[in-house]
Coordinates of C-alpha atoms and ligand atoms in Angstrom, one line a residue:
X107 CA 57.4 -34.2 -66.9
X108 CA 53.8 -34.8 -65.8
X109 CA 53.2 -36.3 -69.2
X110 CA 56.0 -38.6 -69.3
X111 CA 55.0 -40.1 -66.1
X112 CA 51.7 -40.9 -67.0
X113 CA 52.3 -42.1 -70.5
X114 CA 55.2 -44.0 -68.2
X115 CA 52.8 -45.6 -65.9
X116 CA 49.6 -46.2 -68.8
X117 CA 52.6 -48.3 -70.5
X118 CA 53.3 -50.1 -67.1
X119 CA 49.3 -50.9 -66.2
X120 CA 49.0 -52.7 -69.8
X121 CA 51.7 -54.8 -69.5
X122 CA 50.5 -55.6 -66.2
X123 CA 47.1 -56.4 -67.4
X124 CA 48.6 -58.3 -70.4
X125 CA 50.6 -60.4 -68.2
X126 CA 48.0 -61.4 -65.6
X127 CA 45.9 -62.3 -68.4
X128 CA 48.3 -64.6 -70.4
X129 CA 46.0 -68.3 -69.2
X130 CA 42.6 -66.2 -70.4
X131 CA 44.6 -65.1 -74.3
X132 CA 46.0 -68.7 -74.0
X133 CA 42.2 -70.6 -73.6
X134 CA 40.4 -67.6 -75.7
X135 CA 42.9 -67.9 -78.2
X136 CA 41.5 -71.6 -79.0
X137 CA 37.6 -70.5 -79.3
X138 CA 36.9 -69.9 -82.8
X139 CA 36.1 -66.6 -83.4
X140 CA 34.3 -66.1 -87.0
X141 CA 31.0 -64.9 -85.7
X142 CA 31.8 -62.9 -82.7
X143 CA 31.3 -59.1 -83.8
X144 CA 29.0 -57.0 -81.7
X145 CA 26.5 -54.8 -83.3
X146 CA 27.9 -51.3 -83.6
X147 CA 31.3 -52.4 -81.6
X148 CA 32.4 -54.6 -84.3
X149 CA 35.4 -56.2 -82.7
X150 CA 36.7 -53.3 -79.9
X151 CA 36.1 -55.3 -77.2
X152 CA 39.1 -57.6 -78.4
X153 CA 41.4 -55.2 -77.6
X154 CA 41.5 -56.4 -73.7
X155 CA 40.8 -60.3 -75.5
X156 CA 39.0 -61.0 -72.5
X157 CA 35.0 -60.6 -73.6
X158 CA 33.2 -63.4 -75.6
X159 CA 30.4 -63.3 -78.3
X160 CA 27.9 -66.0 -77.2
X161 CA 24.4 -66.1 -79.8
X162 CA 23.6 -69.8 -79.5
X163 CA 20.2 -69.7 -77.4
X164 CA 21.1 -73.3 -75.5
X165 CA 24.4 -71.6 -74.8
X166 CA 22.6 -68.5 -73.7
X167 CA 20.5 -70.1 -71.2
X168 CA 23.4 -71.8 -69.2
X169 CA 25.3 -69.2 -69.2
X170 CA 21.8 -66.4 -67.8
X171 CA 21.5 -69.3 -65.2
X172 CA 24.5 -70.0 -64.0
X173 CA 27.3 -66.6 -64.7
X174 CA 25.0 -64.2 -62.7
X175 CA 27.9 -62.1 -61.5
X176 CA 28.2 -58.8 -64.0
X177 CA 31.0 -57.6 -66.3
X178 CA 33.7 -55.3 -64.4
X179 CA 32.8 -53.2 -67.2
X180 CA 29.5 -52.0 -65.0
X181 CA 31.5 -50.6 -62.0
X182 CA 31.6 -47.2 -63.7
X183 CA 27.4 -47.1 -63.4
X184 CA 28.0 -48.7 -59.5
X185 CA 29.5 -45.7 -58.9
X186 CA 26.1 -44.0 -59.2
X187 CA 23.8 -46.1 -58.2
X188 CA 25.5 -48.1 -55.6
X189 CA 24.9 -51.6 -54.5
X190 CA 21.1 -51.4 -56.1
X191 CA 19.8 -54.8 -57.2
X192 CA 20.8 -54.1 -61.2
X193 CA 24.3 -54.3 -61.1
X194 CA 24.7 -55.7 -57.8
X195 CA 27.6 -58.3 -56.9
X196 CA 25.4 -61.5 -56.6
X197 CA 25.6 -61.6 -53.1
X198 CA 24.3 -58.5 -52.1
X199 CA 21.8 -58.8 -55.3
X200 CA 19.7 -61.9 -54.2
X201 CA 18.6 -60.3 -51.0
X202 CA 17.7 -57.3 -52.7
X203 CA 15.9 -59.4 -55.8
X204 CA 14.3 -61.5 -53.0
X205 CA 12.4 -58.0 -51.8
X206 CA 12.0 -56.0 -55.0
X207 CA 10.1 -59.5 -56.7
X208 CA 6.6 -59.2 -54.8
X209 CA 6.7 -55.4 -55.4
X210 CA 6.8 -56.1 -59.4
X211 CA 3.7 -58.6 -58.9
X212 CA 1.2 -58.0 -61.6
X213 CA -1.1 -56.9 -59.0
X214 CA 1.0 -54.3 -57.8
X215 CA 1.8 -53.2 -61.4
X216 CA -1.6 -53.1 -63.0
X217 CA -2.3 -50.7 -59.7
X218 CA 0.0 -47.7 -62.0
X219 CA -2.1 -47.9 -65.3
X220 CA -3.9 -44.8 -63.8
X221 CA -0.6 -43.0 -63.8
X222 CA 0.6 -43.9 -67.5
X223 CA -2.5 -43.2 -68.6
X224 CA -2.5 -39.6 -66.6
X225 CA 1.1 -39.6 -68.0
X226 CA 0.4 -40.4 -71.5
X227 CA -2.5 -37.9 -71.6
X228 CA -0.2 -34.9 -70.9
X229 CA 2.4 -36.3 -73.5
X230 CA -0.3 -36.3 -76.2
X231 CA -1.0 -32.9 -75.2
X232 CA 2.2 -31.2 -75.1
X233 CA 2.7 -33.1 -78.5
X234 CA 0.2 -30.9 -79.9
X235 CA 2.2 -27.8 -80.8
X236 CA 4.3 -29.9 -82.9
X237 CA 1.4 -31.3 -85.1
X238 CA 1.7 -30.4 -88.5
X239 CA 5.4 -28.3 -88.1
X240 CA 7.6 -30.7 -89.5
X241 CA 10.0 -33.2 -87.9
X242 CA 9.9 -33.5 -84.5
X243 CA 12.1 -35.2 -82.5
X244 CA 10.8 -37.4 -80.2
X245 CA 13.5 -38.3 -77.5
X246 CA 13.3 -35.5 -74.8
X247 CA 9.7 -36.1 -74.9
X248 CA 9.5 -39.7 -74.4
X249 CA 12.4 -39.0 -71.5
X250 CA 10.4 -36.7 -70.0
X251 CA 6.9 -39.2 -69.7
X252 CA 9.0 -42.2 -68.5
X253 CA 11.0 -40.2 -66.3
X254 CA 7.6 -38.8 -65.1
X255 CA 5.9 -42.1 -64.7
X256 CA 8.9 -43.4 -62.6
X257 CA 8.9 -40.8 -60.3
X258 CA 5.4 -41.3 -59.6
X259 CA 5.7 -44.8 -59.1
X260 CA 8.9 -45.0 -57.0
X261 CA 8.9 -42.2 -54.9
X262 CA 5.1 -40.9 -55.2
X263 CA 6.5 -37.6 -56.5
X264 CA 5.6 -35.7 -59.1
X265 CA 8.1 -34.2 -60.9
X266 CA 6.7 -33.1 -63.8
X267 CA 9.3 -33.1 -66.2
X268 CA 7.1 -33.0 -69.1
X269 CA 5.8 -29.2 -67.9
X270 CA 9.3 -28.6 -66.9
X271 CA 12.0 -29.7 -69.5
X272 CA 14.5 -28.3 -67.4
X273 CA 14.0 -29.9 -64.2
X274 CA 17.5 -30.4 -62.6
X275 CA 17.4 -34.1 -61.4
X276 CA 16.3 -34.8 -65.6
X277 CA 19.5 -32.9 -66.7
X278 CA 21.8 -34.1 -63.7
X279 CA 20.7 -37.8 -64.8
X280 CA 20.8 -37.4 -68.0
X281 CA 24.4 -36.2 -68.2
X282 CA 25.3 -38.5 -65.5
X283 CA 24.8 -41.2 -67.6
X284 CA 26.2 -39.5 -70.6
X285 CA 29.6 -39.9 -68.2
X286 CA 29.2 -42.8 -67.4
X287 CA 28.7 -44.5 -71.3
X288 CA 32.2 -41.9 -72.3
X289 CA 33.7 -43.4 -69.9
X290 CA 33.1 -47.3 -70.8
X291 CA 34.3 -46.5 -74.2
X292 CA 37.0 -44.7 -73.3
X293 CA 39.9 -46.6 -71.7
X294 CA 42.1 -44.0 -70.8
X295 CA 39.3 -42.9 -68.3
X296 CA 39.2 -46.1 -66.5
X297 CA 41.2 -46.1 -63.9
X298 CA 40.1 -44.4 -60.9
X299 CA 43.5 -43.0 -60.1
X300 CA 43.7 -41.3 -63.5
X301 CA 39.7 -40.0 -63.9
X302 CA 40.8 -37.8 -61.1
X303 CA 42.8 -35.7 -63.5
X304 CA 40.3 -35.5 -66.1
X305 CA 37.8 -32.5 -65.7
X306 CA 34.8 -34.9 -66.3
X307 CA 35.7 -36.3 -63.1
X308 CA 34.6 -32.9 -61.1
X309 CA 31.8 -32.7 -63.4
X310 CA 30.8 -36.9 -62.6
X311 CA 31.1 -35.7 -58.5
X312 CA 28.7 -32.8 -59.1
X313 CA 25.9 -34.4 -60.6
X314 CA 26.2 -37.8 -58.5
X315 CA 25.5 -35.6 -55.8
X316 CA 22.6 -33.7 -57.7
X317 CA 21.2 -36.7 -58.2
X318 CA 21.6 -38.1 -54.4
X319 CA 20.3 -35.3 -52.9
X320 CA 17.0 -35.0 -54.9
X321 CA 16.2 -38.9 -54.2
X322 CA 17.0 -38.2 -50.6
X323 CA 15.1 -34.7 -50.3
X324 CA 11.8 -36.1 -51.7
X325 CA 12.3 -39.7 -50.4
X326 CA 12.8 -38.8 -47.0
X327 CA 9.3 -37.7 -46.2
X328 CA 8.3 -40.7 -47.3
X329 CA 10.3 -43.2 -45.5
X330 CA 9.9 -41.2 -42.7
X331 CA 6.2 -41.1 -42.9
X332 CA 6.2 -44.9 -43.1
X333 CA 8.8 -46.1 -40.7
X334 CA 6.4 -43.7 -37.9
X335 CA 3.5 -45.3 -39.2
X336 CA 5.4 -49.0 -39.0
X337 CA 6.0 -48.2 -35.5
X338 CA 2.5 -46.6 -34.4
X339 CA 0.7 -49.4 -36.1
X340 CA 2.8 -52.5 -35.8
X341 CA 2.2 -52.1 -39.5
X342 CA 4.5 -54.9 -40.3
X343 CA 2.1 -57.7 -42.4
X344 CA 2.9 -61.3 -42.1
X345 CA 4.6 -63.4 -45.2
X346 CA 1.0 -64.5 -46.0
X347 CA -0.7 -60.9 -46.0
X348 CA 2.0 -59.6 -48.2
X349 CA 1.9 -62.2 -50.7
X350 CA -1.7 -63.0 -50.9
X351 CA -3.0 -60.2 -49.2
X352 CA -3.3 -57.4 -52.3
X353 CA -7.0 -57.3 -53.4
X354 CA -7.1 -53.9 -51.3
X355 CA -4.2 -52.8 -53.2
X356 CA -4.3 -48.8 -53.7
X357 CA -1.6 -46.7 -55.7
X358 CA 1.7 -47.2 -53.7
X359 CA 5.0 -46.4 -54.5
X360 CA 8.1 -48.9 -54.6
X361 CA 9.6 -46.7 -51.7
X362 CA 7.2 -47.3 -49.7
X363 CA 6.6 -51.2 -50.6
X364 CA 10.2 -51.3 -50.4
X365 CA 10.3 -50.3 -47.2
X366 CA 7.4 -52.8 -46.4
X367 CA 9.0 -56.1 -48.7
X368 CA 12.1 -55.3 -46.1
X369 CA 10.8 -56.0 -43.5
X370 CA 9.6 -52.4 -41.7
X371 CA 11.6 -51.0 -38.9
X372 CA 14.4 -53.5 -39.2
X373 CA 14.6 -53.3 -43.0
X374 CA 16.5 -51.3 -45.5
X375 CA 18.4 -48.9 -44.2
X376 CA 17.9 -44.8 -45.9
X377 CA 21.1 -45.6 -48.3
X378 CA 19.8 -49.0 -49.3
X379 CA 16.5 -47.4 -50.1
X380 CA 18.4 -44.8 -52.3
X381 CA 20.3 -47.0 -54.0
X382 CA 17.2 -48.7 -55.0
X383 CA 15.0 -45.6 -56.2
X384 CA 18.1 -44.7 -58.4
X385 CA 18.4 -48.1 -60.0
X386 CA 14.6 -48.0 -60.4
X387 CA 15.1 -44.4 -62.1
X388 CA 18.1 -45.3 -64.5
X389 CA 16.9 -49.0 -65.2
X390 CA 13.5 -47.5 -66.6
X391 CA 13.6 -44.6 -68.0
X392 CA 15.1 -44.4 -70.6
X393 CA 14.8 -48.1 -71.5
X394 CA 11.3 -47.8 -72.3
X395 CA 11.7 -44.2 -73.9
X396 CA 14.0 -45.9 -76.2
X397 CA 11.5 -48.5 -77.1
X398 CA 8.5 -46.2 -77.8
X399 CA 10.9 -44.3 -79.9
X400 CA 12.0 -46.9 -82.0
X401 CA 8.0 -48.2 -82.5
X402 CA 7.4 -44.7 -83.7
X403 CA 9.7 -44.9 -86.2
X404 CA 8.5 -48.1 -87.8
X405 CA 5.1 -47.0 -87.9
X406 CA 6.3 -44.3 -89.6
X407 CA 8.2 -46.8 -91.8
X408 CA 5.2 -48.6 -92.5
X409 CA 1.6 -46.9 -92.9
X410 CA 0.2 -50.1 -93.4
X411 CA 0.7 -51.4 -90.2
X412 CA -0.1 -47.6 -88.5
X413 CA -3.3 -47.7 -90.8
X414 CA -3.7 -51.4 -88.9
X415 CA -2.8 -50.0 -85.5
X416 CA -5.5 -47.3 -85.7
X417 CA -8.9 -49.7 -86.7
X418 CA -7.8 -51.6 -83.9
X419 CA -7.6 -48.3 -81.7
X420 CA -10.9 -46.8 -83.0
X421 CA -12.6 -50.3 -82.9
X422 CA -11.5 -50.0 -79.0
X423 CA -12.2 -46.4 -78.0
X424 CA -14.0 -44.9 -81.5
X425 CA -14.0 -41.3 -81.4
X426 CA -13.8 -41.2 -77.5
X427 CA -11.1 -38.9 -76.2
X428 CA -11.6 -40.8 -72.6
X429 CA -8.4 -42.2 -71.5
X430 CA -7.2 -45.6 -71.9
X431 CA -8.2 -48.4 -68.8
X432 CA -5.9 -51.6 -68.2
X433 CA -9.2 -53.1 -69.5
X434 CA -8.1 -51.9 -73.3
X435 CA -4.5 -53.0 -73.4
X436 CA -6.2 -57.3 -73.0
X437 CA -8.0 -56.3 -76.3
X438 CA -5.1 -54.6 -78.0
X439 CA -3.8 -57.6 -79.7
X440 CA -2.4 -56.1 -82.7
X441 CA -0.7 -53.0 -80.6
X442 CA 0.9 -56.0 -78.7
X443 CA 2.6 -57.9 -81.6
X444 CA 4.0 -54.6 -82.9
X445 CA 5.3 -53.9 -79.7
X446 CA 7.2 -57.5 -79.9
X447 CA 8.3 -57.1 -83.4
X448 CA 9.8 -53.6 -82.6
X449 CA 11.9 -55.0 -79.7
X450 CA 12.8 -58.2 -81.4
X451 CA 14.6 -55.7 -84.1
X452 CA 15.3 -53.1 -82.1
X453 CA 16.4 -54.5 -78.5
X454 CA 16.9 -51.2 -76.6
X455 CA 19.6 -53.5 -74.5
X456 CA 21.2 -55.2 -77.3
X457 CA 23.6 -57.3 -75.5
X458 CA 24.8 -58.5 -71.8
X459 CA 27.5 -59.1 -70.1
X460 CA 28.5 -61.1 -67.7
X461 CA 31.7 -62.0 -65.4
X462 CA 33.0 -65.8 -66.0
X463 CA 34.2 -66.9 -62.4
X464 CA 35.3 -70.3 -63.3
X465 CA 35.8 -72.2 -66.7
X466 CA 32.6 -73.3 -68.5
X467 CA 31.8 -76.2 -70.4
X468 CA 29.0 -74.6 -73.0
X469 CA 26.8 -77.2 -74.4
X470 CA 28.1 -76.4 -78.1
X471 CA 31.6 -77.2 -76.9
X472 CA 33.1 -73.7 -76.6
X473 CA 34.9 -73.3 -73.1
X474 CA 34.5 -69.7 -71.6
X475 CA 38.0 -69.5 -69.2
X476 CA 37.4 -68.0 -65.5
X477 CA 38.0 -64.4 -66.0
X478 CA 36.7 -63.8 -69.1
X479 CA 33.1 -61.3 -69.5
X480 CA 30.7 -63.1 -71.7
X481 CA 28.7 -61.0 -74.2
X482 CA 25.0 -62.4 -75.1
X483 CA 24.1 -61.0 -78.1
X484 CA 20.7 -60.3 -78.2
X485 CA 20.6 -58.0 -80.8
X486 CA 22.6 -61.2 -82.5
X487 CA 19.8 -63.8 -81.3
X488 CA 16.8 -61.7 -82.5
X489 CA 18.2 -61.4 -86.5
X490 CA 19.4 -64.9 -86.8
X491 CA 17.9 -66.8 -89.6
X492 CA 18.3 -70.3 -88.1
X493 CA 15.7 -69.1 -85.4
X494 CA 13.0 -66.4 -87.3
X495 CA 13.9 -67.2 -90.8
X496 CA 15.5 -65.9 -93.5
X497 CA 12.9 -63.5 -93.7
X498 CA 14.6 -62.4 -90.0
X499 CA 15.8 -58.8 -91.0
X500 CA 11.8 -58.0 -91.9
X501 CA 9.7 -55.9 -89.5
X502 CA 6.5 -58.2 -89.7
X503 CA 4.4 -58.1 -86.8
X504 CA 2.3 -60.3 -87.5
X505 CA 4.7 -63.5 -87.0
X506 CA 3.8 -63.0 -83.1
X507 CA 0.0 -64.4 -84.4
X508 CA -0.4 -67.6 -82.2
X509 CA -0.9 -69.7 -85.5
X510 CA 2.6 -68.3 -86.8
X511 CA 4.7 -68.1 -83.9
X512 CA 7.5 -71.1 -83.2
X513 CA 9.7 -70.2 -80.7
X514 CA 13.1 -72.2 -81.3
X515 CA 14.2 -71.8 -77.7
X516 CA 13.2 -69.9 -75.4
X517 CA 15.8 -67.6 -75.5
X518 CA 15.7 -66.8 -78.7
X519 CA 13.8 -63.9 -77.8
X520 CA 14.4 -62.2 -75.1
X521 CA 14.3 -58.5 -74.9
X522 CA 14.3 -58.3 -71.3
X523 CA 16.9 -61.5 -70.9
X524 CA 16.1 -64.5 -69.6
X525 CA 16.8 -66.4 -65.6
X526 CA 17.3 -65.1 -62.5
X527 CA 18.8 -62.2 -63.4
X528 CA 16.4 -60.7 -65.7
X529 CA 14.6 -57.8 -65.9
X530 CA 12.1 -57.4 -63.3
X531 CA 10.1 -54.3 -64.7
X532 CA 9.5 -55.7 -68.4
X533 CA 5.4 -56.0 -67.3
X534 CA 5.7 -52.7 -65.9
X535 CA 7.7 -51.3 -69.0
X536 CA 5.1 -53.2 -71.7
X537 CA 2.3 -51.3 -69.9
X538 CA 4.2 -47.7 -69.9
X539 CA 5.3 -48.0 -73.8
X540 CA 1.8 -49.6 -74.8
X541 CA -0.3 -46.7 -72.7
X542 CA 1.7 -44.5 -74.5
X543 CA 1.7 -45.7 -78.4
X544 CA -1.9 -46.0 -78.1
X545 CA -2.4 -42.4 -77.3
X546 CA 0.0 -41.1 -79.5
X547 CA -1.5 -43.1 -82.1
X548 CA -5.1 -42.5 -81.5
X549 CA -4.5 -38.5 -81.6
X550 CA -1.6 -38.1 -84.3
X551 CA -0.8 -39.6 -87.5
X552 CA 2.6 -40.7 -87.6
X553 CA 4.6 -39.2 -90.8
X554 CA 8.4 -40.4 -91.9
X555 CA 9.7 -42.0 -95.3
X556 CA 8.7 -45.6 -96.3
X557 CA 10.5 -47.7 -96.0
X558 CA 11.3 -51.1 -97.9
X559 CA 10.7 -54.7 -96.2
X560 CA 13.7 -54.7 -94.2
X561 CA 13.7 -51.2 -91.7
X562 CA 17.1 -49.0 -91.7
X563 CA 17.4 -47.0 -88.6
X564 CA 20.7 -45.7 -88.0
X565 CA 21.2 -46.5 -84.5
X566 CA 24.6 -46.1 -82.1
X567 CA 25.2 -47.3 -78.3
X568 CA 25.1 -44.8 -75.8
X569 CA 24.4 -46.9 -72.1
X570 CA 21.9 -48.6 -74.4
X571 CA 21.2 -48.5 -78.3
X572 CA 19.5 -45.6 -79.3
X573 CA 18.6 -44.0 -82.9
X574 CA 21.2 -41.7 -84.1
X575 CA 18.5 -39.0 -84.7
X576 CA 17.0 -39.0 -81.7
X577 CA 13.9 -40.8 -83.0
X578 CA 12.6 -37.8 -85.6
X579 CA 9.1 -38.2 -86.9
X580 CA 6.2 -35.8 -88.3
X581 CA 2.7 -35.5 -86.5
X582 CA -0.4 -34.7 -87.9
X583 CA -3.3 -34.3 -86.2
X584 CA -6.1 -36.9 -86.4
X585 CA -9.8 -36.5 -86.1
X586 CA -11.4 -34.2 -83.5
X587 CA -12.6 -36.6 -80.7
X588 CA -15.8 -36.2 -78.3
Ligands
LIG72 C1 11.6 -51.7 -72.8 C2 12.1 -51.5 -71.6 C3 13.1 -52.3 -70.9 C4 14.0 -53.2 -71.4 C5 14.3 -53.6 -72.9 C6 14.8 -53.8 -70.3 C7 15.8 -54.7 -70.4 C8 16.5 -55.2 -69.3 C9 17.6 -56.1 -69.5 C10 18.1 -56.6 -70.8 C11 18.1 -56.3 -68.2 C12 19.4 -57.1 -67.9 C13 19.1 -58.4 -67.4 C14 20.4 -59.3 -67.4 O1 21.5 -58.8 -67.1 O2 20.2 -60.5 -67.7 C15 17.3 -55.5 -67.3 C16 17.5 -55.6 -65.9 C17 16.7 -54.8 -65.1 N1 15.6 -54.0 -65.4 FE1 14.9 -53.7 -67.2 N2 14.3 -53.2 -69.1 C18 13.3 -52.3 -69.4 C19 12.6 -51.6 -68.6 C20 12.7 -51.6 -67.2 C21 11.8 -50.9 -66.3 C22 10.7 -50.0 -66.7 C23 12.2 -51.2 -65.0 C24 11.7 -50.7 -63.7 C25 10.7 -50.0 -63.5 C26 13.4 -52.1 -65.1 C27 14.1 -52.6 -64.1 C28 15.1 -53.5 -64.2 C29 15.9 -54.0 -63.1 C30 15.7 -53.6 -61.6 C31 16.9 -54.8 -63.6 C32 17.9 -55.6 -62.8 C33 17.4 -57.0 -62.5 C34 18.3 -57.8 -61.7 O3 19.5 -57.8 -61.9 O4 17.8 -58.6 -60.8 N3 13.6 -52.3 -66.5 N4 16.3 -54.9 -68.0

């Protein structure tokens, strides 16, 4: 019986949402539609005919400038991290971009090179009881250093994840977002109503509150540390200290910038705060984990360019085992291009989308109807001959030299999007994955098959892309160092 009625009201919701969409199918149904597969997806998002493929960069940019709203589709991630900045509705987001910009200043971010570096040291040392025992897979490594460095620099905790690989708050956010990703590509585990019946719902409540109560049971100290001193102090900095005031800039975390940026006493309030430590957490670790993983690969792909990698390393540090400085990474040119070439094949995001709120004219002609989600292919922008070539599919790092590079259109590439809404930790996250090659690098050779011109790694979408093997690669140790 309890079957029937459900199948009963499934069949009633989609007819519903069929009808209410019948002006959306009616305009979509006149865009042309020979190019608009997503990678991995192919064409599943048709099913609800509401989302469209957009790769033409002049498009891209109107639409990053002007749709900032995001696709319904991220309400299932709201659901854990709240109304932080990432997936905010635009209205609540500009205030909290407004705050979180000047604490993503360069300044501020060159300030946690000492961490990555401290971070990046204990990665290379862990990594040594794998050197020279086969494949080893990389991913819960690489987790556990990002997820280490952004705990250090959001709440000023250490977690240390990389000692402890079972560290709750890892595993609760870890299968958190596991959840989360089933449940976008599962419809019948949309609807609220209905997830309630499903047993992954219990399991959703119990981590969601794993993972609240560990933010708010190490963040608290610190907020409350800082709103005393706030008070005692008249801490509170005018518009012109805060912006301009940072030469005496020591190691602080985001909480407690955040706090600051706010403005003190009469700022954020304890949940805003959490909600921004968790989008913080989930917007960077494994992003840049992802990234590393994929570099890894393609120097394993290609021992030319690893041979390449490591002159330039021992032309920096020689045999020095000291750790790296922000000082090296300026003089790491080559490290750099690689770094670009790996996310212009291998976007860790490879595509956004965003909610349509009213019909727009794109410059190419193609009217996007009110209601629709628009899908930016980045993924799709990065591989397209008419703006790298038809040599686009080749892992050649070397056309980000200045002499070779010709940008189309600025959005052409654009790992980390592009406009108001883009990322705001992509210096932060170029400084984390280089810290972290270089070491890996300078201390282990990195083993895997050759590959030919164009690289193959199987790759699937989880919340992001990801290798299907978890980014496996051989180590062998290099030269003792002094
Ligand atoms: C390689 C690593 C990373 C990649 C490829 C990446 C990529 C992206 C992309 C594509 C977006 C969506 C922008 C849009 O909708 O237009 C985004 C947003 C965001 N990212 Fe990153 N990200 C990375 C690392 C990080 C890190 C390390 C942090 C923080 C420490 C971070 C914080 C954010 C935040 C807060 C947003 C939301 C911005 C907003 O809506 O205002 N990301 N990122």
């Amino acid at each position: 019986m309890f079957l029937w009625l459900l199948c009963l009201g499934i069949a009633l919701c989609m007819v519903l949402f069929k009808l209410k969409r019948r002006r959306l199918h009616r305009l979509a149904s006149k865009i042309p539609g020979s190019d608009d597969e997503l990678p991995f997806i192919g064409l599943a998002h048709k099913f609800t005919g509401t989302t469209e493929v957009v790769v033409d960069p002049v498009d891209i940019e109107l639409l990053l400038k002007t749709s900032l709203e995001k696709d319904d589709l991220h309400r299932f991630i709201r659901n854990v991290i709240g109304n932080g900045g990432i997936f905010a509705p635009v209205p609540i987001w500009r205030r909290r971009r407004k705050i979180m910009v000047p604490a993503f200043s360069p300044k501020i971010v060159e300030t946690f090179m000492e961490i990555f570096s401290e971070q990046s040291e204990k990665l290379v040392s862990i990594l040594a009881d794998c050197a020279g025992k086969g494949e080893v897979t990389m991913e819960p490594y690489l987790c556990r250093y990002t997820l280490d460095s952004i705990c250090q620099t959001t709440m000023g905790i250490t977690i240390n994840a990389q000692n402890n690989p079972d560290a709750p708050f890892l595993r609760a956010l870890k299968n958190m977002l596991n959840l989360v990703c089933e449940r976008i590509f599962h419809l019948w585990l949309q609807p609220e109503w209905l997830y309630k019946f499903f047993s992954q719902y219990t399991t959703h409540q119990k981590y969601l509150k794993e993972i609240h109560d560990f933010v708010d049971e190490v963040s608290i100290e610190v907020i409350q540390k800082k709103r005393r001193e706030i008070k005692k102090e008249k801490y509170l900095k005018s518009e012109v200290d805060r912006n301009f005031g940072l030469s005496n800039y020591k190691t602080r975390s985001f909480l407690d910038l955040l706090i600051e940026f706010s403005g003190g006493e009469n700022g954020y309030t304890d949940l805003e705060l959490r909600e921004e430590i968790i989008t913080l957490t989930v917007a960077g670790t494994d992003t840049s984990a992802v990234s590393v993983g994929y570099t890894l690969k393609l120097l394993a792909m290609y021992p030319k360019v690893q041979d390449q990698l490591y002159q330039e390393l021992l032309d920096v540090f020689g045999t020095s085992d000291r750790p790296i400085v922000k000082e090296d990474l300026s003089k790491l040119k080559y490290l750099e291009r690689v770094v670009k070439e790996s996310l212009r094949l291998f976007p860790p995001v490879p595509f956004i989308i965003r909610k349509v709120l009213k019909d727009i004219s794109l410059p190419s002609g193609r009217i996007l109807p009110a209601g629709s989600g628009a899908a930016i292919s980045i993924w799709g922008l990065h591989r397209h001959p008419k703006y790298w070539g038809p040599d686009a599919e080749i892992f050649d790092p070397d056309r980000f030299l200045p002499e070779r590079f010709d940008l189309k259109h600025a959005c052409s590439y654009m790992p980390f999007s592009s406009g108001p809404r883009n990322c705001i930790g992509y210096q932060y996250a170029l400084m984390s994955m280089k810290t972290a090659l270089s070491a890996i690098v300078r201390r282990y050779k990195i083993i895997g098959e050759e590959s030919g011109p164009v690289p193959q790694i199987k790759s699937k979408i989880d919340i992001m892309m990801k290798a299907v093997d978890d980014y496996k690669i051989g180590l062998e140790k290099r030269i003792e160092y002094k």
